[in-house]
Amino acid sequence: AVVSTQSTGMKNTLLVFLSDNGAVYGADGQGSNYPLRGGKHSLFEGGVKTVTFVNSPLLHKTGYTNTNLLDVTDWYTTFQKMAGDEPEIHSKPQLPLDGVDMWDTISNDKPGRDEILGNLYLQSMIRGSNDHEFLEKRDVVEVQEDKEDESVTMEPGDYFSLRWKNWKLMTGTYLSQGWIKEDQIKKDKIENNGYKDSSKDRSKQKFENVTMLFDLSEDPRETTNVASDNPDVVQTMMGKISGYKEKMTKVNKSRSSRKGRKGGVWNPWVEKS
């Protein structure tokens, strides 16, 4: 239960509940994001679309469902702006922020951003860096082959995902998942993009190399790939992805030298000059 922030004297408080991803996808009792497709570790809506709850006497509009686009990186910028900070000039080092100040969108239900970069994975930016072994293993997934009780470890190639207005583009070699209803967990029949699961399969995940385009305003379940019907949209979004790729830099920091980590716990730190 949420106690009224105003009744407790917390008149200048913003209370936010959010999640970083959908439930882990799997028929072995892990989770269901139905009717959305897929889950954690995938770029489908079941993996990246979550529910957020906001409560505050500072809100101008309340008691409504906000369906505007908002990325998890936006909270950092929004919180700083609300606290009176100017992150674009005060952050150290002075680097551009990925997040957007979304307070007007949240408080007044006004349109905000219309584009979110879901993922941009380039192996050339990882291999040869100090962290390449960790970053490559992070996205490796064990999937079942057709033979019973046999599995093979696979990893993605380069892959990209972009949300633009009502469109969502996924391209490259990425993890493909289907749909699992809540009452189908730990049962034999799972609706899964044209192939059948059994209770011994780990949800029959597979890697695909294909360009997918979904119109989420008409197809929020991501059932129909409309890339071939909308080549102009695909071309526009690929151009946007190319713009992001031009700004990428290679990962070259060592994980063992990250500041602020003491005894397995992350703490605030300030770099002394």
C-alpha positions in Angstrom: 0.0 0.0 0.0 1.1 3.6 -0.7 0.5 6.1 2.0 -0.4 9.6 0.7 2.8 11.6 0.5 0.8 14.7 1.3 -0.8 13.3 4.4 2.6 12.4 5.8 4.0 15.9 5.3 6.2 14.8 2.3 4.9 17.6 0.1 8.1 17.8 -1.9 8.5 14.0 -2.6 8.3 12.0 -5.8 7.6 8.3 -5.3 8.5 6.0 -8.2 8.2 2.3 -8.6 9.7 0.8 -11.8 11.3 -2.3 -13.3 14.4 -2.6 -15.5 13.0 -5.4 -17.7 10.2 -7.9 -18.1 10.0 -11.3 -16.4 12.5 -14.0 -17.4 11.1 -15.8 -20.4 10.7 -19.6 -19.9 8.4 -22.5 -19.6 10.2 -23.9 -16.6 8.4 -21.7 -14.1 10.2 -18.4 -14.6 7.7 -15.9 -15.9 5.1 -14.7 -18.4 4.8 -11.3 -20.0 1.7 -12.3 -22.0 0.2 -10.9 -24.2 3.5 -9.3 -25.0 6.2 -11.3 -26.8 9.4 -12.5 -25.2 11.1 -11.5 -21.9 14.3 -10.6 -20.3 17.4 -10.9 -22.5 15.4 -10.2 -25.6 14.5 -6.9 -27.4 10.8 -7.8 -27.8 8.2 -5.8 -25.9 7.9 -8.5 -23.2 11.6 -7.8 -22.3 11.8 -4.1 -22.6 8.3 -2.7 -21.8 7.5 -2.4 -18.1 5.0 -0.8 -15.8 5.9 2.3 -13.7 3.9 3.9 -10.9 4.4 7.5 -9.9 2.9 9.3 -6.9 3.5 12.8 -5.8 1.7 16.0 -4.8 3.9 17.7 -7.3 2.0 16.1 -10.2 -0.3 18.4 -12.1 -2.4 15.6 -13.6 -3.1 12.5 -11.6 -5.3 9.4 -11.8 -4.5 8.6 -15.4 -2.5 6.1 -17.5 0.5 7.7 -19.3 1.4 5.9 -22.6 4.2 8.2 -23.8 7.6 6.8 -24.5 10.0 7.0 -21.6 13.4 5.3 -21.3 15.0 4.3 -18.0 17.9 6.7 -18.7 15.4 9.6 -18.6 14.9 9.2 -14.8 18.5 10.4 -14.0 18.0 13.6 -16.0 14.5 14.2 -14.8 15.5 13.8 -11.1 18.4 16.2 -11.5 16.2 18.8 -13.1 13.6 18.5 -10.4 16.3 18.9 -7.8 17.3 22.2 -9.4 20.4 20.9 -11.0 21.5 21.4 -14.6 23.0 18.1 -15.6 24.0 19.2 -19.0 26.5 21.7 -17.6 27.1 20.3 -14.0 27.8 16.7 -14.7 31.5 15.7 -14.4 33.0 15.0 -16.8 30.8 17.3 -19.0 29.4 14.8 -21.4 26.1 14.7 -23.2 23.4 12.7 -21.4 21.3 10.0 -23.0 18.3 10.8 -20.8 15.7 13.4 -21.4 13.9 15.5 -18.8 10.4 14.0 -18.9 8.8 15.8 -16.0 6.3 17.7 -18.3 5.4 14.4 -20.0 4.8 12.7 -16.6 3.1 15.5 -14.8 1.0 16.9 -17.6 0.7 14.0 -20.0 2.4 16.0 -22.8 4.3 14.3 -25.7 8.0 13.9 -24.9 10.6 11.8 -26.8 9.5 9.9 -30.0 12.6 7.8 -30.3 14.4 5.2 -28.1 17.6 3.3 -29.0 16.8 -0.2 -27.7 20.2 -1.7 -28.3 23.3 -1.2 -30.4 25.7 -4.2 -30.2 28.8 -4.2 -32.4 31.3 -7.0 -31.7 34.1 -4.9 -33.3 33.6 -2.4 -30.4 34.1 -5.1 -27.8 36.7 -7.5 -29.1 40.2 -6.4 -28.2 39.1 -4.5 -25.2 39.9 -5.3 -21.6 36.3 -6.3 -21.0 35.7 -8.3 -24.2 35.5 -11.7 -22.4 32.9 -10.4 -19.9 30.8 -8.6 -22.5 30.7 -11.5 -24.9 29.8 -14.0 -22.2 27.0 -11.7 -20.9 24.8 -12.2 -23.9 25.5 -15.9 -24.4 22.3 -18.0 -24.0 22.0 -21.7 -23.8 19.2 -22.9 -26.1 17.9 -26.4 -26.9 18.5 -28.2 -30.2 15.9 -30.4 -31.7 17.3 -33.5 -30.1 15.9 -34.2 -26.7 18.1 -33.2 -23.7 20.8 -31.7 -25.9 21.6 -28.1 -25.8 24.1 -25.8 -27.5 25.5 -22.5 -26.3 25.0 -19.7 -28.9 25.8 -16.0 -28.9 24.4 -13.1 -31.0 26.2 -11.3 -33.8 25.9 -7.6 -34.4 22.3 -6.5 -33.7 20.3 -3.3 -33.3 16.9 -2.2 -32.1 15.2 1.1 -32.5 11.8 2.5 -31.5 10.6 5.5 -33.5 7.1 6.8 -33.1 4.8 3.8 -33.5 7.5 1.7 -35.3 10.0 -0.7 -33.9 12.9 -2.1 -35.9 15.1 -5.1 -35.0 17.9 -6.2 -37.2 21.0 -8.3 -37.1 21.5 -11.7 -35.3 19.5 -11.6 -32.0 17.6 -13.8 -29.6 14.1 -14.6 -30.9 11.4 -15.6 -28.4 7.7 -16.2 -28.6 4.7 -15.9 -26.2 4.0 -17.7 -22.9 0.7 -17.4 -21.2 0.7 -17.5 -17.4 -1.3 -20.7 -17.3 1.1 -22.4 -19.7 4.2 -22.2 -17.6 5.5 -25.7 -16.8 3.1 -27.1 -19.4 3.6 -28.6 -22.8 1.9 -26.3 -25.2 3.4 -22.8 -25.7 2.5 -20.5 -28.5 5.9 -19.7 -29.9 6.2 -18.2 -33.4 5.5 -21.4 -35.3 7.4 -24.0 -33.4 6.3 -26.2 -30.5 7.9 -26.4 -27.0 7.9 -29.2 -24.6 8.3 -29.0 -20.8 11.9 -30.2 -21.2 12.8 -27.3 -23.5 14.0 -24.1 -22.1 11.3 -22.2 -24.0 12.9 -23.0 -27.4 14.8 -19.8 -27.7 16.7 -19.4 -30.9 18.9 -16.9 -32.7 17.7 -15.4 -36.0 19.3 -13.1 -38.5 16.4 -11.1 -39.9 15.1 -7.6 -40.1 11.8 -7.2 -38.3 9.6 -4.1 -38.3 6.5 -3.9 -36.2 3.7 -1.3 -36.0 3.1 -1.3 -32.3 0.1 0.9 -32.6 -1.7 -1.9 -34.5 0.4 -4.9 -33.4 1.6 -4.5 -29.8 2.1 -8.3 -29.6 4.7 -8.2 -32.4 3.1 -11.0 -34.4 3.5 -9.6 -37.9 6.8 -8.5 -39.5 5.8 -5.6 -41.9 9.4 -4.7 -43.0 8.7 -5.8 -46.6 5.6 -3.6 -46.8 7.3 -0.5 -45.4 10.8 -0.2 -47.1 10.8 3.6 -46.6 10.3 3.3 -42.8 13.1 0.6 -42.6 15.4 2.9 -44.6 14.7 5.9 -42.4 15.3 3.9 -39.2 18.4 2.3 -40.5 19.7 5.8 -41.2 19.0 6.7 -37.6 20.9 3.6 -36.4 23.9 4.6 -38.6 23.9 7.9 -36.8 24.2 6.2 -33.5 26.9 3.9 -34.8 29.1 6.8 -35.8 29.1 8.0 -32.2 30.2 4.7 -30.7 33.6 4.2 -29.0 35.4 1.0 -28.1 35.0 -0.4 -24.6 38.5 -0.2 -23.1 38.1 0.1 -19.4 39.2 -2.7 -17.1 36.4 -4.1 -14.8 38.9 -4.6 -12.0 39.7 -0.8 -11.9 36.2 0.5 -11.5 36.0 3.1 -8.8 33.5 2.9 -5.9 33.4 -0.8 -5.5 34.4 -2.0 -2.1 33.8 -5.5 -0.8 31.4 -6.3 -3.6 29.3 -3.2 -2.8 29.1 0.0 -4.9 29.6 3.2 -2.9 29.6 6.9 -3.9 33.0 8.2 -4.8 34.7 11.4 -5.8 37.8 11.4 -7.9 40.5 13.6 -6.3 42.5 15.8 -8.5 
